[in-house]
CSV table of C-alpha atoms and ligand atoms in Angstrom, one decimal:
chain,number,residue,atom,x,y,z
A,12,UNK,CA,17.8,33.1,13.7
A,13,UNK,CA,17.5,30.0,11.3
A,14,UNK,CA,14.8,27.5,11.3
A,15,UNK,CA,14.6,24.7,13.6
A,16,UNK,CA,14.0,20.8,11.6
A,17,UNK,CA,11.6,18.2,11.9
A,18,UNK,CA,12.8,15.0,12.8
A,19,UNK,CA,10.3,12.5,11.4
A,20,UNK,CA,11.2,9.2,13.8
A,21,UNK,CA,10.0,5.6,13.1
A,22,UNK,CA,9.5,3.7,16.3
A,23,UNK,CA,9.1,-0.4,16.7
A,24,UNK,CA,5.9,-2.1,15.8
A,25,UNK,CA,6.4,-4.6,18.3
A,26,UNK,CA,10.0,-5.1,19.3
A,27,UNK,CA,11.3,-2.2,21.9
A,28,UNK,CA,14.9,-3.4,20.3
A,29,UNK,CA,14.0,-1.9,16.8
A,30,UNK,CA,14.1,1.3,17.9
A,31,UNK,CA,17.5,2.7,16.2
A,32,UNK,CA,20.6,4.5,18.5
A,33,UNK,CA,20.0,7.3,16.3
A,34,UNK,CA,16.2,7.6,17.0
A,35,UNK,CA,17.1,7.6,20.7
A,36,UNK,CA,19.5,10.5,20.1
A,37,UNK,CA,17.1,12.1,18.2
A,38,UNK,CA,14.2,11.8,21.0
A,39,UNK,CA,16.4,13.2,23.7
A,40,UNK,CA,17.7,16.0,21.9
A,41,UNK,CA,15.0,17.7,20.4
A,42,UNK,CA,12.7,20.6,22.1
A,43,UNK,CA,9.2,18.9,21.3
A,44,UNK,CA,8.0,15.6,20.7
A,45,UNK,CA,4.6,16.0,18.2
A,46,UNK,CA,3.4,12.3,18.7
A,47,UNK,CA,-0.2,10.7,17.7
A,48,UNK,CA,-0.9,9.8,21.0
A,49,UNK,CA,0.9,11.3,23.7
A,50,UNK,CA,-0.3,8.4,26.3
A,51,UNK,CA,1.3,6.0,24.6
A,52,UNK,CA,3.9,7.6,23.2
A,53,UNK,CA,4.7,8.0,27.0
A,54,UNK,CA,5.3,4.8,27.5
A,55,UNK,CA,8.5,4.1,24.9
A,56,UNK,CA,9.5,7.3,26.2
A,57,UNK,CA,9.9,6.6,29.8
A,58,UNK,CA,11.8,2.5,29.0
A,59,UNK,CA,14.0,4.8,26.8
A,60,UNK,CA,14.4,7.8,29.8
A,61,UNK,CA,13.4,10.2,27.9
A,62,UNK,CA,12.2,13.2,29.1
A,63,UNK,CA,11.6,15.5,26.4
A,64,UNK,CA,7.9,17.3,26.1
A,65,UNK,CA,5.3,16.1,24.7
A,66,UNK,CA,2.3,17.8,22.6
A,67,UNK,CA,-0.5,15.4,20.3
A,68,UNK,CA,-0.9,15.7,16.6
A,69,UNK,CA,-3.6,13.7,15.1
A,70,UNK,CA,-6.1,13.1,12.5
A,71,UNK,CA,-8.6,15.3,14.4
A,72,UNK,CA,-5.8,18.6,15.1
A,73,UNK,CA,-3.5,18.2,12.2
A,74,UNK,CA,-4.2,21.1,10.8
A,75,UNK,CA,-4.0,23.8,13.7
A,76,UNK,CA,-1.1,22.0,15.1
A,77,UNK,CA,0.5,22.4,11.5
A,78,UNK,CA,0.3,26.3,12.1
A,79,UNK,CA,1.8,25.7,15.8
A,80,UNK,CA,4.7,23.6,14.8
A,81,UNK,CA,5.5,25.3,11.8
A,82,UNK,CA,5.8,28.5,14.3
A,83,UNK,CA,8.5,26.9,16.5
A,84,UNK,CA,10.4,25.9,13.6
A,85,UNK,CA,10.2,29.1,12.6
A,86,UNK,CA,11.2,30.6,16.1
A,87,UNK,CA,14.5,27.7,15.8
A,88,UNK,CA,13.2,25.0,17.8
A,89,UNK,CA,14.0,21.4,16.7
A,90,UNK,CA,11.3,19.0,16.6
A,91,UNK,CA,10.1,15.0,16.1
A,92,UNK,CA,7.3,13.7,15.3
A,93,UNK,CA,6.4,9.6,16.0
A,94,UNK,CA,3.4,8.3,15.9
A,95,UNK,CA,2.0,5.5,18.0
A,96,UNK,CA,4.1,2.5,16.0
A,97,UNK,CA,6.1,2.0,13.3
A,98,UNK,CA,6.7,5.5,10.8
A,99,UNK,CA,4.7,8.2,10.6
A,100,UNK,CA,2.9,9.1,7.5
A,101,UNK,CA,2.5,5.6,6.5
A,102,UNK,CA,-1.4,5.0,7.6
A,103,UNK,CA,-0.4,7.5,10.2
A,104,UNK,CA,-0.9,10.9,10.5
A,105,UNK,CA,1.9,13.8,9.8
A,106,UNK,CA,1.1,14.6,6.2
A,107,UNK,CA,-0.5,17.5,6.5
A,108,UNK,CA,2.5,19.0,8.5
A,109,UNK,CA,5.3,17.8,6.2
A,110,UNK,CA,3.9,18.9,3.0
A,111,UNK,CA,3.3,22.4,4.8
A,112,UNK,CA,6.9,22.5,6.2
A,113,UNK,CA,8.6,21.5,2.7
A,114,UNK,CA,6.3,24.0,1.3
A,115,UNK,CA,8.0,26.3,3.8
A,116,UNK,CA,11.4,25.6,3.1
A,117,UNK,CA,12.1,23.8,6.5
A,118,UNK,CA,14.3,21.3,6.8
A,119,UNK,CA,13.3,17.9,7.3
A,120,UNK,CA,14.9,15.0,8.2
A,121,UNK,CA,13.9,11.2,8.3
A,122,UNK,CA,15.2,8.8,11.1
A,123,UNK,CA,14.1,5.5,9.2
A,124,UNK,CA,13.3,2.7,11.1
A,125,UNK,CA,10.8,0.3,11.4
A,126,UNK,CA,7.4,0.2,8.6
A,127,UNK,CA,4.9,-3.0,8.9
A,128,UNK,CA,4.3,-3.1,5.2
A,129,UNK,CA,8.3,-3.1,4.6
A,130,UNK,CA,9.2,-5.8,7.1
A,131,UNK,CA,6.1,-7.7,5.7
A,132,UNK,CA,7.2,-7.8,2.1
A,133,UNK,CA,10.5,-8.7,2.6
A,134,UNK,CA,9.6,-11.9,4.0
A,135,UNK,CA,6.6,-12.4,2.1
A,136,UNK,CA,8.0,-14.5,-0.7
A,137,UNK,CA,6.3,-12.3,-3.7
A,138,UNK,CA,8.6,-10.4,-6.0
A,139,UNK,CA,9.7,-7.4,-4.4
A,140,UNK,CA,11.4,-5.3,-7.3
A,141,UNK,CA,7.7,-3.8,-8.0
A,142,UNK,CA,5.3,-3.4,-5.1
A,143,UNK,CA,2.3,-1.1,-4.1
A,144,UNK,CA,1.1,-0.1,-1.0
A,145,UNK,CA,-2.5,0.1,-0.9
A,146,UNK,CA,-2.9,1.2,3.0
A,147,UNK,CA,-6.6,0.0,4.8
A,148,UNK,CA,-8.7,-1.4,2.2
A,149,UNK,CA,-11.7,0.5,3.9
A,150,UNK,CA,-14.5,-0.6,6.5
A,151,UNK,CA,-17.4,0.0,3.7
A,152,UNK,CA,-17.8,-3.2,2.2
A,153,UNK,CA,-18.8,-1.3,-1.1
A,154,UNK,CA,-16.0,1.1,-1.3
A,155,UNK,CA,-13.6,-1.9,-0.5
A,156,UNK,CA,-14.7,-4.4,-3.1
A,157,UNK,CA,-14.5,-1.3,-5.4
A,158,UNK,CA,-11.1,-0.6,-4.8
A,159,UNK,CA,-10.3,-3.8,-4.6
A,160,UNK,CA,-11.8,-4.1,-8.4
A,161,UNK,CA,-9.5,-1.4,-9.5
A,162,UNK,CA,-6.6,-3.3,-8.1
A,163,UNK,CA,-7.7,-7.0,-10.3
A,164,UNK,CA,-5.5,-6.2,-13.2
A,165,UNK,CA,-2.4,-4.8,-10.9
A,166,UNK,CA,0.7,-6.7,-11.9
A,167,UNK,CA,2.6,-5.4,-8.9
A,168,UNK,CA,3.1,-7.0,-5.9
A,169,UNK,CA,0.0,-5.2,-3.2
A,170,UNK,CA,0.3,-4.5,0.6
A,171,UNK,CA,-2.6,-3.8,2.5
A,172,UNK,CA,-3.2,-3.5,5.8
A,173,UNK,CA,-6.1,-4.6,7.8
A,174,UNK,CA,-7.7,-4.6,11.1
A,175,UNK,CA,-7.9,-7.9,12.6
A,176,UNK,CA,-11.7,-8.0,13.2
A,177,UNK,CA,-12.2,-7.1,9.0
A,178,UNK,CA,-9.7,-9.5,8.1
A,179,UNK,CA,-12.3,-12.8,7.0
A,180,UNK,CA,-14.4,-10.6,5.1
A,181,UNK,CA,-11.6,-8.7,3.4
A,182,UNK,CA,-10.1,-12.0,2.2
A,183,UNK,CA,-14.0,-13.3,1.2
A,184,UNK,CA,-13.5,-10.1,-1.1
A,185,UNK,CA,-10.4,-10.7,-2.4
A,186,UNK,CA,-11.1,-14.1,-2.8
A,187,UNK,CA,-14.2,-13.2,-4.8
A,188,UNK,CA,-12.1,-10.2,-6.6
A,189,UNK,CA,-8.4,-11.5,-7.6
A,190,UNK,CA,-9.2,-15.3,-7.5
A,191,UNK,CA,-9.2,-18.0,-5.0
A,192,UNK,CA,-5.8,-19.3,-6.7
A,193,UNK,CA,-4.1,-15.9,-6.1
A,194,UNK,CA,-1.0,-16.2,-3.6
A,195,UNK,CA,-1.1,-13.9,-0.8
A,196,UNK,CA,1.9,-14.1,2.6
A,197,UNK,CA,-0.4,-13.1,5.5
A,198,UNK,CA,1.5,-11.5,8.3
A,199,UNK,CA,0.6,-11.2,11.8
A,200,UNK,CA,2.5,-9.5,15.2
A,201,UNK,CA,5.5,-8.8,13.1
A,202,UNK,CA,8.3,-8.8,15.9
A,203,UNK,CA,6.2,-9.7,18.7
A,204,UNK,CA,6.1,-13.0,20.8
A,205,UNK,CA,3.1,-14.3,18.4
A,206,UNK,CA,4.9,-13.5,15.2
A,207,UNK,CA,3.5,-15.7,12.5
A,208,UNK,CA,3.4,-16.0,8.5
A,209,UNK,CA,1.0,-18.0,6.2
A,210,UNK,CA,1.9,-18.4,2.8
A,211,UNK,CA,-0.6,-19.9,0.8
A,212,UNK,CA,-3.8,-18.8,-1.7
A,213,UNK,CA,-6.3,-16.5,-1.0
A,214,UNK,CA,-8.6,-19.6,-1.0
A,215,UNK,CA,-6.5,-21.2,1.4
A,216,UNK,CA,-5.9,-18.4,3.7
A,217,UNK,CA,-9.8,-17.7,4.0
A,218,UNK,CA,-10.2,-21.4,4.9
A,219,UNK,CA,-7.6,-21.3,7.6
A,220,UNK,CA,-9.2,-18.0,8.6
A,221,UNK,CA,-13.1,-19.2,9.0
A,222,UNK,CA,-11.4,-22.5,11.0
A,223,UNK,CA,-8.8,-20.6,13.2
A,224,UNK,CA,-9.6,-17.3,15.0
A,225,UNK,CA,-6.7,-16.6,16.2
A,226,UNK,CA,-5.6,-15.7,12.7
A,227,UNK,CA,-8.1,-12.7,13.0
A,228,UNK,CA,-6.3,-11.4,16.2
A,229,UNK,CA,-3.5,-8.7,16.6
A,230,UNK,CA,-1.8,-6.7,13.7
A,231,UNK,CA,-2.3,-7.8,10.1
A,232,UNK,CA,-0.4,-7.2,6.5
A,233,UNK,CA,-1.4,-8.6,3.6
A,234,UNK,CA,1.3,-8.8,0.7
A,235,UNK,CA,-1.2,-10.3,-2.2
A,236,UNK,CA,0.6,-11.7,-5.3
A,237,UNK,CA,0.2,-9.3,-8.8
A,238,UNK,CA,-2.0,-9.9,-11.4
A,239,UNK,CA,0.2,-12.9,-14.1
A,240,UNK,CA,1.3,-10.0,-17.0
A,241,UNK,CA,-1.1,-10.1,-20.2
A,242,UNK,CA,1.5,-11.6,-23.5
A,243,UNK,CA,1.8,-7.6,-25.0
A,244,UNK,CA,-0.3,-7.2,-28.6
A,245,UNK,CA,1.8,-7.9,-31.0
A,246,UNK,CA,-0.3,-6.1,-34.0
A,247,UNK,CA,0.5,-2.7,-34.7
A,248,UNK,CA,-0.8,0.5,-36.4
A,249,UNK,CA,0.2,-1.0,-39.8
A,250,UNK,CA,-1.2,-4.4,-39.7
A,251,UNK,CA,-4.5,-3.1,-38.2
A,252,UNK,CA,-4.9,-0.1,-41.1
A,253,UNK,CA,-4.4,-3.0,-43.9
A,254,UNK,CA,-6.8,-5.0,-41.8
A,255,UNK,CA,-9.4,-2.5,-41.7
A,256,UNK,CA,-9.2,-1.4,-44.9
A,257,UNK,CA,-9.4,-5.5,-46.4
A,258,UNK,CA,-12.6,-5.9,-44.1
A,259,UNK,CA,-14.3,-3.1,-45.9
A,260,UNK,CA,-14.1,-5.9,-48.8
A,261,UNK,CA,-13.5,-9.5,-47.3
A,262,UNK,CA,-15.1,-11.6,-44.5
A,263,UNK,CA,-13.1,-11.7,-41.3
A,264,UNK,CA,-11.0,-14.5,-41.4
A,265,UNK,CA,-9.7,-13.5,-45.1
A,266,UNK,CA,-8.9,-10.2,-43.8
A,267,UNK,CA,-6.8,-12.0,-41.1
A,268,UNK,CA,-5.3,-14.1,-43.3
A,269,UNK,CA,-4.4,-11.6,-45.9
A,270,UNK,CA,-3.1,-9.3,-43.5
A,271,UNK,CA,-0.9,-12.2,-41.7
A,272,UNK,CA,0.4,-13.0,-45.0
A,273,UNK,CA,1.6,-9.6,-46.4
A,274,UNK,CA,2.8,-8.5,-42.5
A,275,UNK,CA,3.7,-11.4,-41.1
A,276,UNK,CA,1.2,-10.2,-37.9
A,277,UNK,CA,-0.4,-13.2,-35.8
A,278,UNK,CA,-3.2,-14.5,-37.7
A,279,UNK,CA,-5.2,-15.4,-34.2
A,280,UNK,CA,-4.9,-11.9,-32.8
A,281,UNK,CA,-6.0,-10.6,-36.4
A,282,UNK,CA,-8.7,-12.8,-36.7
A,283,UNK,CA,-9.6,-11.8,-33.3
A,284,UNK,CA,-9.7,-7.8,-33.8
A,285,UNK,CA,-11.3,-8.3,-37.4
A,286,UNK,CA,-14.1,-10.2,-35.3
A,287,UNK,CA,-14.5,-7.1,-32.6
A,288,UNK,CA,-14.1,-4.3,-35.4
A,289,UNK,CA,-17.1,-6.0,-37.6
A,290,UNK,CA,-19.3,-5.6,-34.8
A,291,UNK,CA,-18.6,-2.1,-33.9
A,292,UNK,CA,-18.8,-0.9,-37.3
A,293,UNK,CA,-22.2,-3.0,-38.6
B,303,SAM,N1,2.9,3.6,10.6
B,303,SAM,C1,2.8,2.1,10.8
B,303,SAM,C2,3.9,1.4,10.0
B,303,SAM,O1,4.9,2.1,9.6
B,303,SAM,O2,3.8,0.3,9.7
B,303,SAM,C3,1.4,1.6,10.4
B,303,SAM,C4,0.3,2.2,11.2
B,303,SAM,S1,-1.3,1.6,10.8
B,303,SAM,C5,-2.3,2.7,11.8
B,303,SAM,C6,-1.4,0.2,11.8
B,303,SAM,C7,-1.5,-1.1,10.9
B,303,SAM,O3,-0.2,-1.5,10.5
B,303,SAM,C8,-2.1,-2.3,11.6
B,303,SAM,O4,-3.5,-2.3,11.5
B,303,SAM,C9,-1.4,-3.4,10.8
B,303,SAM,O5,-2.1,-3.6,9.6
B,303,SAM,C10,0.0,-2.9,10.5
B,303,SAM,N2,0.9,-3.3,11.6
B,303,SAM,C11,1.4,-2.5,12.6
B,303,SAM,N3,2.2,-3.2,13.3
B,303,SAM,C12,2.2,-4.4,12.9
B,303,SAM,C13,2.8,-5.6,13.3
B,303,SAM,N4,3.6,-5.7,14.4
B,303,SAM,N5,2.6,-6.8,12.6
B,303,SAM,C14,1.8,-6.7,11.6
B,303,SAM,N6,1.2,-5.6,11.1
B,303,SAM,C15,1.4,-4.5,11.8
């Protein structure tokens, strides 16, 4: 008998509409639906008319469900998983399972559909061609301003998530990390009735959101502008060798000089490493 597949099956953040034809399909046909919660879950389910069994797979029985599920596959059963909005895996649980079943060799098959931090950036105004998804910055202010310190020299476009009651002090953070002049698209109830989108700086936005508390209620993405790209150093392994061997004899700013001359390298940026090597080396 061959193995069953998974069916991994985005479902709407907001907007019953987003959920595809083919997701619908999907739902009704399979054996087993492995959702985060099975509560809710139960009510998409039931607007759509679906019947099809349910069974829970979450943070907390990942694993042992893992050996389940895998099982049924095995015994030719077709499954999906969902989780409570949007697609699984992304801030939501499921990875345990898939990385078990691909390291199984069962097939699995992604019904694309709706993702928060997608929809976000595409309407967020940042450049797009290079992003990063960054997830839940953390609740521990500590571990959040560290990772956030990581990120200050990221030139890629960041998406994070955040829960609406962390969202002031994660933008007092950020504001305090990447810059009050940073620009940042902050947006809420994506394809719900409150949908809204601020586009403005960090410094801004954490105004707006110490004045307005509304801002701090329902479902958050922050897209936050990249670090501006550092001008590359143009001085390379043979300047800096004639450098460092002229310093051994001449003040810095001869070196420099010298070095600019013979190379044609950038005097400044010379000058500048001639500066930091002296100091290392006295
Ligand atoms: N798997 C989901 C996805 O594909 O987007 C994300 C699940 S994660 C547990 C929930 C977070 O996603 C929320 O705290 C919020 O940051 C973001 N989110 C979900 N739905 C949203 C919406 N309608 N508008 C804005 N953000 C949303």
């Amino acid at each position: 008998m061959s193995n069953g597949i998974l069916y991994v099956v985005a479902t709407p953040i907001g907007h019953l509409d987003d959920l595809s034809v083919r997701a619908r399909t999907v739902l009704s046909s399979v054996s087993l639906i492995a959702a985060e919660d099975t509560r809710h879950s139960a009510k998409l389910l039931n607007t759509i008319g679906c019947q099809t069994p349910m069974l829970s797979l979450h943070e907390h029985n990942e694993q042992h469900r893992t050996v389940e599920l895998l099982s049924r596959l095995q015994s030719g059963i077709d499954i999906a998983l969902i989780s409570d909005a949007g697609t699984p895996l992304i801030s939501d649980p499921g990875y345990g399972l898939v990385r078990e079943l691909v390291a199984q060799g069962i097939r699995i098959i992604p019904i694309p559909g709706a993702c928060a931090a997608i929809a976000a950036l595409s309407v967020s105004g940042l450049p797009t061609a290079r992003f990063i998804f960054e997830g839940f910055p953390g609740a521990k202010p500590n571990k959040r301003r560290e990772r956030l310190r990581e990120l200050v020299s990221e030139p890629r476009t960041m998406v994070f998530y955040e829960a609406p009651h962390r969202c002031q002090e994660t933008l007092v953070d950020m504001v305090a990390i990447f810059g009050a002049d940073r620009r940042v698209a902050l947006c809420r109830e994506l394809t719900k009735l409150h949908e809204t989108c601020y586009y403005e700086t960090l410094g801004e936005l954490l105004r707006r959101a110490e004045q307005d508390p509304d801002l701090s209620r329902g479902e958050i993405v922050l897209v936050v502008a990249g670090a501006p790209e550092k001008p590359n150093k143009t001085i390379d392994i043979e300047a800096e060798r004639l450098l460092f061997a002229l310093l051994e004899e001449l003040p810095a700013s001869q070196a420099a000089k010298l070095t600019a001359k013979i190379l044609g390298s950038n005097r400044g940026e010379l000058y500048e490493m001639a500066v930091k090597h002296k100091a290392e080396t006295q």
